[in-house]
Coordinates of C-alpha atoms and ligand atoms in Angstrom, one line a residue:
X1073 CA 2.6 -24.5 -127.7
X1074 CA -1.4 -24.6 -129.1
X1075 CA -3.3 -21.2 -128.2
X1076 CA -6.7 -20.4 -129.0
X1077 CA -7.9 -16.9 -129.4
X1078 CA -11.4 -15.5 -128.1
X1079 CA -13.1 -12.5 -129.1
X1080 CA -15.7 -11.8 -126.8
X1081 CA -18.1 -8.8 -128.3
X1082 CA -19.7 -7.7 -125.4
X1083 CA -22.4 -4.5 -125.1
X1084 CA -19.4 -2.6 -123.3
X1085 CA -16.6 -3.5 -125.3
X1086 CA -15.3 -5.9 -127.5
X1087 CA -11.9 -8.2 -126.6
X1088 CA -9.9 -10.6 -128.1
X1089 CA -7.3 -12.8 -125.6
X1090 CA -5.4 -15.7 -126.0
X1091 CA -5.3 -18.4 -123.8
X1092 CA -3.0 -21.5 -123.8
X1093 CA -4.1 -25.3 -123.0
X1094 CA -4.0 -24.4 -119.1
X1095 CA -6.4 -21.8 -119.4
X1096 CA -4.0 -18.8 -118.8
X1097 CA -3.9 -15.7 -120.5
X1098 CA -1.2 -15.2 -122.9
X1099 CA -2.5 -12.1 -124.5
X1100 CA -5.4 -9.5 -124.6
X1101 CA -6.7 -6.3 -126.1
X1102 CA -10.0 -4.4 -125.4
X1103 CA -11.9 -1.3 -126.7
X1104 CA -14.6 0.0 -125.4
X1105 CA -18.0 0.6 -127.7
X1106 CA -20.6 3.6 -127.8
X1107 CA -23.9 3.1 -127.4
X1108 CA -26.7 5.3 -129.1
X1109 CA -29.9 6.1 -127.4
X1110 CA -31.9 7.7 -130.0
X1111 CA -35.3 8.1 -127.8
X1112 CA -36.3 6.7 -124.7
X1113 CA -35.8 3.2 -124.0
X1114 CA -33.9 2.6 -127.3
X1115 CA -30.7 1.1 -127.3
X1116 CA -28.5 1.1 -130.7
X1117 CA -25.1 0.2 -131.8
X1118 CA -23.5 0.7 -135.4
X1119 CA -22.3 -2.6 -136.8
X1120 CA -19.2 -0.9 -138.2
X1121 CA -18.1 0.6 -134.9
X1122 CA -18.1 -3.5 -133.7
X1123 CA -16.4 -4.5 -136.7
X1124 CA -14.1 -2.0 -136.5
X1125 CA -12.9 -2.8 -133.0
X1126 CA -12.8 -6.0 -133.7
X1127 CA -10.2 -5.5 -136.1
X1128 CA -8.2 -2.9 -133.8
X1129 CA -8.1 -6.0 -131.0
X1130 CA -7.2 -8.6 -133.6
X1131 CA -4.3 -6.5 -134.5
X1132 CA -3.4 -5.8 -131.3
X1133 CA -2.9 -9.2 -130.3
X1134 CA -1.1 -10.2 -134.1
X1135 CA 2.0 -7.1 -133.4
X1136 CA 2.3 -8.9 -130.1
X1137 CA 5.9 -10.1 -129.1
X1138 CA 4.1 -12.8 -127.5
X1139 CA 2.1 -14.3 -130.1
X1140 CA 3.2 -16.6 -133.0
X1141 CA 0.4 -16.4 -135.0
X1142 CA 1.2 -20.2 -136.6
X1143 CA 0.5 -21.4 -133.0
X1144 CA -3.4 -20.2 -132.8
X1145 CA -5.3 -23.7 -133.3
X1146 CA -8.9 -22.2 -133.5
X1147 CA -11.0 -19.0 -132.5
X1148 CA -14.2 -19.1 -130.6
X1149 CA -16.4 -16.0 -130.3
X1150 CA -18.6 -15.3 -127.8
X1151 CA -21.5 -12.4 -128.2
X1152 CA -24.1 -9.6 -126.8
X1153 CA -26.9 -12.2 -127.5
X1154 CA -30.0 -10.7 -128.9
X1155 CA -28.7 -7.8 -130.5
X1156 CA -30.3 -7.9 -134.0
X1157 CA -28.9 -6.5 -137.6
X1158 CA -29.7 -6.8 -141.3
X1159 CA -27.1 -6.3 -143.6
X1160 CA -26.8 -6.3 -147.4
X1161 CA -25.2 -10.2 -148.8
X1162 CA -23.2 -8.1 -151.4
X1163 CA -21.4 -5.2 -149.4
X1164 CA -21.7 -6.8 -145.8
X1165 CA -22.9 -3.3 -145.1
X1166 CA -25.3 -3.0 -141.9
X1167 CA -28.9 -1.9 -143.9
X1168 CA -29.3 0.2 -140.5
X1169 CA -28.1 0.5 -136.9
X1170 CA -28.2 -3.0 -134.5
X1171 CA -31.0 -3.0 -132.0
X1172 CA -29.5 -3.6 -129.1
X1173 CA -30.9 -6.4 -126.5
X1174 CA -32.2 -3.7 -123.7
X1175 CA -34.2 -2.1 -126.2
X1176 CA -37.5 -1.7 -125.9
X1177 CA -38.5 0.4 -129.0
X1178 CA -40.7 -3.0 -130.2
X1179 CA -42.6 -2.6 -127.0
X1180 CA -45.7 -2.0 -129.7
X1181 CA -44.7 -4.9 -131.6
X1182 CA -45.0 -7.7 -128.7
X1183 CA -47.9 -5.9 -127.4
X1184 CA -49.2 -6.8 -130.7
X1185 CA -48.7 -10.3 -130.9
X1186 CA -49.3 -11.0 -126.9
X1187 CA -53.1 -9.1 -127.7
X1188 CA -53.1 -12.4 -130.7
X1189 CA -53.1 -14.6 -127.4
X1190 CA -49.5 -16.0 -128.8
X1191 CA -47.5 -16.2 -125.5
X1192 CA -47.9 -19.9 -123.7
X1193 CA -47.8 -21.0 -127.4
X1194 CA -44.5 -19.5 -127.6
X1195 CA -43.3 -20.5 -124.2
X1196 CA -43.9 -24.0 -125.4
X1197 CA -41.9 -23.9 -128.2
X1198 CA -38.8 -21.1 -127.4
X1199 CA -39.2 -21.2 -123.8
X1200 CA -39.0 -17.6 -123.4
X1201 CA -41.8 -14.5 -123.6
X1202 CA -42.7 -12.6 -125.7
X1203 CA -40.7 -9.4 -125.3
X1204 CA -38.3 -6.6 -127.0
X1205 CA -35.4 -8.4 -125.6
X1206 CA -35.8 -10.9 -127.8
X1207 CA -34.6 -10.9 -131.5
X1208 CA -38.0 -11.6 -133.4
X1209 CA -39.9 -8.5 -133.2
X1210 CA -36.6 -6.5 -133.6
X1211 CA -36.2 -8.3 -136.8
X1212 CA -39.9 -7.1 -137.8
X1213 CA -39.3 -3.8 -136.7
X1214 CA -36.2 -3.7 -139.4
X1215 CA -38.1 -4.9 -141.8
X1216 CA -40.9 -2.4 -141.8
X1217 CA -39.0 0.5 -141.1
X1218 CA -36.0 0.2 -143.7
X1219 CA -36.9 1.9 -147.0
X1220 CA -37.1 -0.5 -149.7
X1221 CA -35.8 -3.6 -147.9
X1222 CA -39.0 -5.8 -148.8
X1223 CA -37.8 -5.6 -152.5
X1224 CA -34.0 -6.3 -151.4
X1225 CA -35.4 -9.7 -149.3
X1226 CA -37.3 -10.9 -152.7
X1227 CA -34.3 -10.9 -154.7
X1228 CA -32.1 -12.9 -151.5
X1229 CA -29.9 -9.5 -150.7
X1230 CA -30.9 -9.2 -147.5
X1231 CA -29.5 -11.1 -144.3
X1232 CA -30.1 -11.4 -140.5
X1233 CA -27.5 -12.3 -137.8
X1234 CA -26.6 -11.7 -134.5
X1235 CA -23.6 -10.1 -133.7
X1236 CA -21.8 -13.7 -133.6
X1237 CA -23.4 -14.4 -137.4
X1238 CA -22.1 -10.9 -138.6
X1239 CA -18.8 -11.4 -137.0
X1240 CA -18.2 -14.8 -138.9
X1241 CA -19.4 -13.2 -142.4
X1242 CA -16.9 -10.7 -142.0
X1243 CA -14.4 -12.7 -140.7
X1244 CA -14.9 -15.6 -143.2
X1245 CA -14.7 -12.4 -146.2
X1246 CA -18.1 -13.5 -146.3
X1247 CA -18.4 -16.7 -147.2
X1248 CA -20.6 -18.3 -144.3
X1249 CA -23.5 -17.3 -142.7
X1250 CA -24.0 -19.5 -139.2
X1251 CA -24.9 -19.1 -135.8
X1252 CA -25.2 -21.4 -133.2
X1253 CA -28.2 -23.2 -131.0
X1254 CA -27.0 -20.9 -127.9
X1255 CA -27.6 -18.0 -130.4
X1256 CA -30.4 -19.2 -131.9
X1257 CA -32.1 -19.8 -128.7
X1258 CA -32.7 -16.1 -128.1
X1259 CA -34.1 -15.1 -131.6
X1260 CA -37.8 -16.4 -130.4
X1261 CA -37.7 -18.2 -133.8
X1262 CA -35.8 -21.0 -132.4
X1263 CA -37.6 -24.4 -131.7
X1264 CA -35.4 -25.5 -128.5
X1265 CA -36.9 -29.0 -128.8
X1266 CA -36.5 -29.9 -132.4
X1267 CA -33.3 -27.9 -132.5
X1268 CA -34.5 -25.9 -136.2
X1269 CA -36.1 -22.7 -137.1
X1270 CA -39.7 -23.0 -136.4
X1271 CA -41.8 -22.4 -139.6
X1272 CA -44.9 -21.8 -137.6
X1273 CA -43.6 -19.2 -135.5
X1274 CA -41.9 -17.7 -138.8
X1275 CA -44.8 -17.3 -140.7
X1276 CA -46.7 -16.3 -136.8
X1277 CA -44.5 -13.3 -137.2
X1278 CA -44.1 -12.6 -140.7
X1279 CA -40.2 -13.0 -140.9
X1280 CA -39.1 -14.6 -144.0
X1281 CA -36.7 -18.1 -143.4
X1282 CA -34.5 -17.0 -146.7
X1283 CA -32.7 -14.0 -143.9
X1284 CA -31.5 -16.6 -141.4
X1285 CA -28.2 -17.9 -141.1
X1286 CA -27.8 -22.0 -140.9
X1287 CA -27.9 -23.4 -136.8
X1288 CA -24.4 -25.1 -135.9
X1289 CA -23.1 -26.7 -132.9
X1290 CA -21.5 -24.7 -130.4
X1291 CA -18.2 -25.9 -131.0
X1292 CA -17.2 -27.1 -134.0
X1293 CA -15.4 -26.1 -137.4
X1294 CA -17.7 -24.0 -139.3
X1295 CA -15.0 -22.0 -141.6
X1296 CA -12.0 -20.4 -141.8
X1297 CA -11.2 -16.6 -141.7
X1298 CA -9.7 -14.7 -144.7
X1299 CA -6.4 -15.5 -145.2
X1300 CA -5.6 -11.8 -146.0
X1301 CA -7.1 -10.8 -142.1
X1302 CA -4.5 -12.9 -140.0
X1303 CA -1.8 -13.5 -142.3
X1304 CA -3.1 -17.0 -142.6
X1305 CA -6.7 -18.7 -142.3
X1306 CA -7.3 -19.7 -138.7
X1307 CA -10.5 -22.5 -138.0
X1308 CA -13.3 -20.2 -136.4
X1309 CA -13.9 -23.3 -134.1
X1310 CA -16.8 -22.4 -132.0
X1311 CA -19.8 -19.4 -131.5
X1312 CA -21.7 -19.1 -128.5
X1313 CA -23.8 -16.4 -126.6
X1314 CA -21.7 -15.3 -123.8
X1315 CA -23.7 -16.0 -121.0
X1316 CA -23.6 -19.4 -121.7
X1317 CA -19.8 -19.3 -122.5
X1318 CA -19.6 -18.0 -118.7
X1319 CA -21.3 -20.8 -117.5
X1320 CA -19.0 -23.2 -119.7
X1321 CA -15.8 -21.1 -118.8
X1322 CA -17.1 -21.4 -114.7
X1323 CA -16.9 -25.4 -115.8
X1324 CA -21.0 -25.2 -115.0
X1325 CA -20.9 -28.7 -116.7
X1326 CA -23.3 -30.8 -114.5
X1327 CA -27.1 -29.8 -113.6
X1328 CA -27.8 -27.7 -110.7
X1329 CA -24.1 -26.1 -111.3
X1330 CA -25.0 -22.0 -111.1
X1331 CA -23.5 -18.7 -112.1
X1332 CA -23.8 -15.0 -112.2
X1333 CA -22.0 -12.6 -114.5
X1334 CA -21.7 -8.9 -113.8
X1335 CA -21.3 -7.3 -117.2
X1336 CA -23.7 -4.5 -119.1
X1337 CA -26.3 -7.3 -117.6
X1338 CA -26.4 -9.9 -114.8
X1339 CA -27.3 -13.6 -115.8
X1340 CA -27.6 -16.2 -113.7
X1341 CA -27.3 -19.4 -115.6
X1342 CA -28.1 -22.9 -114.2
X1343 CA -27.4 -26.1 -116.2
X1344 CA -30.1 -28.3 -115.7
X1345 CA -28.6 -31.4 -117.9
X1346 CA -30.2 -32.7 -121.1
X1347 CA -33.5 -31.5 -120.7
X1348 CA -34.9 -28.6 -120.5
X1349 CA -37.1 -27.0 -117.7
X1350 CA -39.9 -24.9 -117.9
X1351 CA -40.0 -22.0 -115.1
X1352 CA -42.9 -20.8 -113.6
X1353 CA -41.3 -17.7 -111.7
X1354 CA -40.3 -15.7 -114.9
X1355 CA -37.2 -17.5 -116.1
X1356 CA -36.6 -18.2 -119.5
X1357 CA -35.3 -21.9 -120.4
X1358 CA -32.5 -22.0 -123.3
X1359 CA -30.2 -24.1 -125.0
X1360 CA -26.4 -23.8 -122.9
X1361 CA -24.4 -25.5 -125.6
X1362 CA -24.3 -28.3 -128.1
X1363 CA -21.2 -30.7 -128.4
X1364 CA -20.8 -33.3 -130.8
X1365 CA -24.5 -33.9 -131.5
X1366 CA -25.6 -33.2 -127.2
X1367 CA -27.4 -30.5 -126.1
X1368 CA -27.6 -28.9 -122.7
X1369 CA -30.8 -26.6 -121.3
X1370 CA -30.3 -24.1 -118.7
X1371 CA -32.5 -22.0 -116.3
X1372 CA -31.9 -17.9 -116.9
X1373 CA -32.9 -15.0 -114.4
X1374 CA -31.6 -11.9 -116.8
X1375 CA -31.1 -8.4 -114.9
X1376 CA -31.2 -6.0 -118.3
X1377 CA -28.9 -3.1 -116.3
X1378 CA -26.1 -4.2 -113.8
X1379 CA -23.1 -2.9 -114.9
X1380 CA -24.3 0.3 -117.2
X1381 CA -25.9 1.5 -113.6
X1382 CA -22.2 2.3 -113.4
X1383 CA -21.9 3.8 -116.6
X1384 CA -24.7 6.0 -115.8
X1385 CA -23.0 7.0 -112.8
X1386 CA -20.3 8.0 -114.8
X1387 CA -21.5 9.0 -118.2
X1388 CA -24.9 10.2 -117.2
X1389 CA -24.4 11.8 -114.1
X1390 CA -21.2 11.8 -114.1
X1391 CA -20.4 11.1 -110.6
X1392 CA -17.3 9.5 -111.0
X1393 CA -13.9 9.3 -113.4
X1394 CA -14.3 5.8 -113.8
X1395 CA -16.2 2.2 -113.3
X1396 CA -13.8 2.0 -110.5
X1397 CA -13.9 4.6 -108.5
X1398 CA -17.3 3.5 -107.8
X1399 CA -15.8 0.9 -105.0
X1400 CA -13.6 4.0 -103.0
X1401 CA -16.9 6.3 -102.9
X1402 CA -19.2 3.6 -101.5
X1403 CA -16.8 2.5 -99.0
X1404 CA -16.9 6.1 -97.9
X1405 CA -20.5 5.5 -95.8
X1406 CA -21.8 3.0 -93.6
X1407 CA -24.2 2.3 -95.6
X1408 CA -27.0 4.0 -98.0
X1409 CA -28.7 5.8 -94.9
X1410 CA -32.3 4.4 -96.5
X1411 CA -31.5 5.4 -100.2
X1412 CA -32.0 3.2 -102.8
X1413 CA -31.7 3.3 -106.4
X1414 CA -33.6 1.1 -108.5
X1415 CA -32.0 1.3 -112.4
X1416 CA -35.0 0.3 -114.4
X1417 CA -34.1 2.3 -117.4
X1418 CA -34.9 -0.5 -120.2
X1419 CA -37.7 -2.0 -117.8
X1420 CA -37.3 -4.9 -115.4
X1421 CA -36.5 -8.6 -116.7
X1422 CA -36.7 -11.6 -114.6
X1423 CA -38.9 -12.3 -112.2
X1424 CA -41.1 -8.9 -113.1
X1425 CA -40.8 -9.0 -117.1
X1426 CA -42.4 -5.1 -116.7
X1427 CA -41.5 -3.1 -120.0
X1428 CA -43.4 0.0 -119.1
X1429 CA -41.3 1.1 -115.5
X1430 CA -38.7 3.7 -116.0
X1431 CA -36.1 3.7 -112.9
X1432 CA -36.3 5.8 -109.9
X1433 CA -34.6 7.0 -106.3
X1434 CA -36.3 6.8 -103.3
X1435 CA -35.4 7.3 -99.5
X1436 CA -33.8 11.2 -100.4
X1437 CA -32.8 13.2 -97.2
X1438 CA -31.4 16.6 -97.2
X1439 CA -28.3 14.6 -95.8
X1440 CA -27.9 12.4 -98.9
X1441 CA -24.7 12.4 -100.6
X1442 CA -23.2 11.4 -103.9
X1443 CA -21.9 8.2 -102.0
X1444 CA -25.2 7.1 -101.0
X1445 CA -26.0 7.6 -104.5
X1446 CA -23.4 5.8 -105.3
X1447 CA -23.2 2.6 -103.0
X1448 CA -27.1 2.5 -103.4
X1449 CA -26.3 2.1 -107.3
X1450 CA -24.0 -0.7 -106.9
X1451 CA -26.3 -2.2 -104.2
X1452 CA -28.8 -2.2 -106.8
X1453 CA -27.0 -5.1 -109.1
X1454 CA -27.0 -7.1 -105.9
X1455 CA -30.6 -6.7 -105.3
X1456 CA -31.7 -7.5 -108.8
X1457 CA -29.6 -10.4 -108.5
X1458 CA -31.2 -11.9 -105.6
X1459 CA -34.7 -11.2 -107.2
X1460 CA -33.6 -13.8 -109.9
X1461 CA -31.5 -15.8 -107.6
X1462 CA -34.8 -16.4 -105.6
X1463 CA -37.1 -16.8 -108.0
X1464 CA -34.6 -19.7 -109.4
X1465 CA -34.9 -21.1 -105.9
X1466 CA -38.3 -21.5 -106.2
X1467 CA -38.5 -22.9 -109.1
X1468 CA -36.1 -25.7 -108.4
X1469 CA -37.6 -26.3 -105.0
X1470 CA -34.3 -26.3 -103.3
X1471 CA -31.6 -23.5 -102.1
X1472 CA -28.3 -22.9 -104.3
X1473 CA -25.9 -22.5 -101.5
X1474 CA -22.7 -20.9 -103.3
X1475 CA -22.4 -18.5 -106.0
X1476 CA -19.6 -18.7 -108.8
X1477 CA -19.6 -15.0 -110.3
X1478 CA -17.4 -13.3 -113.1
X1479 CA -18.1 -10.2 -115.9
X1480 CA -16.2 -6.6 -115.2
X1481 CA -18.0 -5.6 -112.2
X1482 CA -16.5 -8.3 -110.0
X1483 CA -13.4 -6.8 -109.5
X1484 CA -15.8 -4.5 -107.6
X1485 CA -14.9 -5.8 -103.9
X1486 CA -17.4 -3.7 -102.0
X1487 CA -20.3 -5.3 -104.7
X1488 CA -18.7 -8.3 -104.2
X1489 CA -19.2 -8.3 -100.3
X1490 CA -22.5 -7.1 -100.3
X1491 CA -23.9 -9.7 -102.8
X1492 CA -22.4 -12.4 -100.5
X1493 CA -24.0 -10.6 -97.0
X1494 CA -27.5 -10.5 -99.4
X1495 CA -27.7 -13.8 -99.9
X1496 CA -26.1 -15.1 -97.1
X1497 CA -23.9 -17.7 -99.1
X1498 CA -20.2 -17.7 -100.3
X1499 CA -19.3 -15.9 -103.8
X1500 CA -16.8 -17.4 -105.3
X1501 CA -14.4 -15.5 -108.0
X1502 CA -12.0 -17.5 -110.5
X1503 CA -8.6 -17.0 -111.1
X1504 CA -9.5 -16.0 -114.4
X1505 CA -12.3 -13.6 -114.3
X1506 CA -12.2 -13.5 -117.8
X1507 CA -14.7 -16.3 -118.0
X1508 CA -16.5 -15.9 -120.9
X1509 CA -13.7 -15.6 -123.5
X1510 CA -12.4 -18.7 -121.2
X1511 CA -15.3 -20.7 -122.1
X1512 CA -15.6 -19.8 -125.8
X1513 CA -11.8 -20.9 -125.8
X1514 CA -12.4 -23.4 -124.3
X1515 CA -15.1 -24.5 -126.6
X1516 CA -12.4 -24.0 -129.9
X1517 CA -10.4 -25.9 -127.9
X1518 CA -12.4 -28.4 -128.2
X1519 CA -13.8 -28.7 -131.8
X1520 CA -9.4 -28.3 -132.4
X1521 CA -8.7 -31.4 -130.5
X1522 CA -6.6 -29.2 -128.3
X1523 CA -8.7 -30.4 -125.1
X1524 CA -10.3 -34.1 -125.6
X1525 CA -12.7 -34.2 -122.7
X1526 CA -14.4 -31.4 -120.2
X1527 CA -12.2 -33.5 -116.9
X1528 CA -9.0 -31.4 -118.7
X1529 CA -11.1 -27.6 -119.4
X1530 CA -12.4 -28.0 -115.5
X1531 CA -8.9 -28.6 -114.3
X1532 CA -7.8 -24.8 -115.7
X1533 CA -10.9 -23.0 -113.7
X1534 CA -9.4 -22.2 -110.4
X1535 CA -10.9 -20.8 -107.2
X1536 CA -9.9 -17.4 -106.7
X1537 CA -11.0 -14.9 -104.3
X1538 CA -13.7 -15.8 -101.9
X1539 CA -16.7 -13.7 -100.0
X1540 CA -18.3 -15.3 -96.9
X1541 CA -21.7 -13.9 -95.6
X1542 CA -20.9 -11.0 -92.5
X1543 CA -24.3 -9.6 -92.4
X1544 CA -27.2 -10.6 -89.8
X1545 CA -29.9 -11.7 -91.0
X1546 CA -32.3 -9.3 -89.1
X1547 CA -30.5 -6.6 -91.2
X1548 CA -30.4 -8.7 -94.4
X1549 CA -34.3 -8.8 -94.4
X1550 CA -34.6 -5.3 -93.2
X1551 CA -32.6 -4.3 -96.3
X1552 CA -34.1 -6.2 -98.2
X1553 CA -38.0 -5.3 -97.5
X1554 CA -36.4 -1.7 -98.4
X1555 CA -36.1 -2.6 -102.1
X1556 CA -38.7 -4.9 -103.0
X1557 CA -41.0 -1.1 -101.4
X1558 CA -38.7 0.8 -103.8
X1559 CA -39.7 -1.9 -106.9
X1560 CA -43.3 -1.5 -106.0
X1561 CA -43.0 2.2 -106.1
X1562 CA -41.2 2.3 -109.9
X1563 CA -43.7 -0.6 -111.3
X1564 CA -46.5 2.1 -109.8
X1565 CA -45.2 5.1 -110.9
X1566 CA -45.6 4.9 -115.2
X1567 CA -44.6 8.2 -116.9
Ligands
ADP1769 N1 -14.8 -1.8 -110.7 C1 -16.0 -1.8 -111.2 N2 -17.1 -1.6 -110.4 C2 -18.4 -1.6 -110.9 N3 -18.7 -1.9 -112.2 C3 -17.7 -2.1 -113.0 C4 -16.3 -2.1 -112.6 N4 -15.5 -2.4 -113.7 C5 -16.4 -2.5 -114.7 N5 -17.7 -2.4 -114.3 C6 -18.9 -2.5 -115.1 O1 -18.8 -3.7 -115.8 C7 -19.3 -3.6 -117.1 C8 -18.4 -4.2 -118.1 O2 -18.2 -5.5 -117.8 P1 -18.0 -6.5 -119.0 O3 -18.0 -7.9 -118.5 O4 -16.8 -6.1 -119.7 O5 -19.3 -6.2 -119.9 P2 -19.8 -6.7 -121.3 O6 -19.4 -8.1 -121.5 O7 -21.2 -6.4 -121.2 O8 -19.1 -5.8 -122.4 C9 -19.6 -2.1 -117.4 O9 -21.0 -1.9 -117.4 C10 -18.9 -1.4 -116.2 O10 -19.6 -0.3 -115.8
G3P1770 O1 -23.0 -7.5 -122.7 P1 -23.2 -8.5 -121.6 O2 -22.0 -9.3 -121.3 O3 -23.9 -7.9 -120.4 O4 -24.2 -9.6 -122.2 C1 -25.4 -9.3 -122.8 C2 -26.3 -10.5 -122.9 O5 -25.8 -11.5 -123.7 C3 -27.7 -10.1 -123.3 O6 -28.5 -11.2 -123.3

């Protein structure tokens, strides 16, 4: 039997499943992460910690009864995109904390280089904004903020990555230093029409080309891991940013084909074919994959706190046990009674792109309870969603009439509901909601010769669970009116 094995490092937690040729799950293991927030609005995660839980998973699935290691064809690893870290070529030591994508502690940075009139020059060539999500001026903030490190990059001991990059180093026992175009995409660095680094944007920025790891394919053979690691070297066989592995693992393979993933984040991707599009409602355009010498573009709405709105519930005001019990306390009211809760704790993203706002509640009664805190929170994620799915809409002139969904929060059946009475169309769940790792596997698969052509990856993505529109539509725009008031009121209200 041919398996492939994903590890999918995601903000929340890091995984590793195996999959056979149809696409089911043979095995899996998960831990969850930390995250640091060391003032407000930054966002940090220690290398080490991702490392290290990558290693717990990987030997989780290798004491497995179920696995025969000799049977793994390839691995594929999907990634937090953005998330940007410097380590030393010699040790593979992290030279400081990652910053993570939803930080904005380089707000002062991009303010910098937007006042330099840089952006539409940008846009052109990364097709995204100028912004802390991005990797570039997370890089520069590194670089001036480590002691020593200008010294280190002189004499070559210094390199960048992703967490996809870092993940092959260590794997590979440091040997290879690649990322791939989906990866590369998101750095701001990345020339999305020539496919290369872009030495006028480097030297725009000041980040020095000797740091960044070589551009690959998506799926192909780049190296092999260290025999000592697995027992034997296993073909890493593909790298790609996990939202675009969703929209591979949802079989997204034609343009106009759309999805949503609930994760830390929500990203809607839409694959729109061999060329890319330029948005002028606040999407970003980026590279969805490249396979044996193609690449696809894709539209992206990206919603920076979907999921962690739930963490918050539980970590921050800890409301509730677990991500779960979130679904029993909503369904607990009719509805919000006029609360709603708008989670702009790392700023807004798509269609607002406001780094400044800070979240807030509105709509408070003396009758409020913790469950209208509650649903309103999950509410939220639908709402930011159909900002982005609307602004999509009018950019592509036409309606998208179903949603394919996946990421942790969709086993959330309330959210589920209520995103589908939103936006008045059908949400459809896979079998698999495990889509991401699916469509990094997938991807191995692939570059293995386990799968020969996409017909045989689409035929192991099944319809699962289905959500049809209950809502009227008075009520939909009622509700509706209610946030966009409550977004005003945050983007007003600066602290
Ligand atoms: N039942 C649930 N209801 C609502 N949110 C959930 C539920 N289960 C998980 N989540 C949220 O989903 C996120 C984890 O999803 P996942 O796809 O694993 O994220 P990531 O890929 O970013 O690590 C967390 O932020 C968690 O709060
Ligand atoms: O951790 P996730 O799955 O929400 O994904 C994070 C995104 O890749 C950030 O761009």
């Amino acid at each position: 039997m041919d398996l492939i094995l994903a590890i999918d490092q995601g903000t929340t937690s890091t995984r590793a499943i195996v999959f056979n040729k149809q696409g089911e799950i043979i095995e899996k293991a998960q831990e969850e992460i930390s995250c640091l927030y060391p003032k407000s609005g930054w966002v940090m995660q220690d290398a080490n910690e991702i490392w290290i839980s990558t290693l717990a998973v990987l030997n989780r699935i290798l004491l497995s009864p179920n696995i025969d290691v000799n049977q793994i064809k390839g691995i594929g690893i999907a990634n937090q995109r953005e998330t940007t870290l410097l380590w030393d070529k010699k040790t593979g030591r992290p030279l400081d904390l990652a910053i993570v994508w939803q930080s904005r502690q380089t707000e002062s940075i991009c303010e910098e280089w937007k006042a330099r009139g840089l952006e539409d020059w940008v846009k052109s060539k990364t097709g995204l904004l100028i912004d802390p999500y991005f990797s570039a001026s997370k890089i520069r903030f590194l670089l001036d903020t480590i002691p020593g490190i200008e010294e280190k990059v002189k004499n070559g001991e210094v390199l960048f990555g992703t967490i996809d990059s870092y993940l092959v180093w260590k794997l590979s026992g440091g040997m290879t230093h690649i990322t791939d175009v989906t990866n590369a995409s998101r750095t701001l660095l990345f020339n999305i029409h020539t496919g290369e680094w872009d030495d006028e944007l480097l030297e725009a920025f000041n980040i020095p080309r000797c740091i960044l790891p070589k551009v690959c394919q998506t799926s192909e053979v780049y190296t092999e891991t260290a025999a000592h690691l697995m027992g034997r070297s296993i073909p890493i066989a593909a790298v790609c940013g996990d939202q675009q592995a969703a929209l591979f693992g949802q079989a997204c393979f034609h343009k106009g084909a759309v999805k949503n993933t609930y994760g830390t984040g929500c990203f809607v991707l839409m694959n729109t074919g061999t060329k890319p599009v330029c948005s002028n409602h606040g999407l970003l355009t980026t590279v969805a994959w490249k396979i044996k010498g193609e690449v696809y573009y894709a539209l992206e709405g990206s919603v920076f706190v979907g999921g962690s709105a739930i963490q918050w519930l539980r970590d921050g005001l800890r409301l509730i046990k677990h991500a779960s019990d979130s679904e029993c306390y909503a369904n607990r009211v009719e509805d919000c009674d006029g609360v709603y809760v708008v989670p702009s704790f790392v700023g807004l993203g798509t269609p607002y792109w406001d780094s400044e706002v800070r979240g807030g509640m509105f709509g408070l009664s003396r009758g409020t309870t913790k469950e209208h805190v509650i649903r309103a929170t999950l509410e939220s994620i639908a709402y930011q969603s159909k900002d982005v799915i609307l602004a999509m809409e009018e950019d592509i002139h036409q309606s998208i009439s179903e949603l394919k969904v996946d990421g942790g929060a969709v086993q959330n059946k309330f959210l589920m509901q209520f995103q589908s009475d939103l936006l008045g169309v059908n949400v459809l769940v896979p079998t698999v909601t495990e889509t991401t790792a699916l469509g990094v596997a997938c991807l191995a698969g692939l570059a293995t010769g386990v799968y020969r052509h996409l017909d045989e990856i689409a035929d192991s993505v099944q319809a699962g669970q289905r959500y049809f529109p209950q809502m009227d539509e008075k009520r939909r725009v009622q509700l509706y009116e209610g946030w966009k008031c409550a977004i005003q009121a945050v983007r007003i209200f600066k602290a």
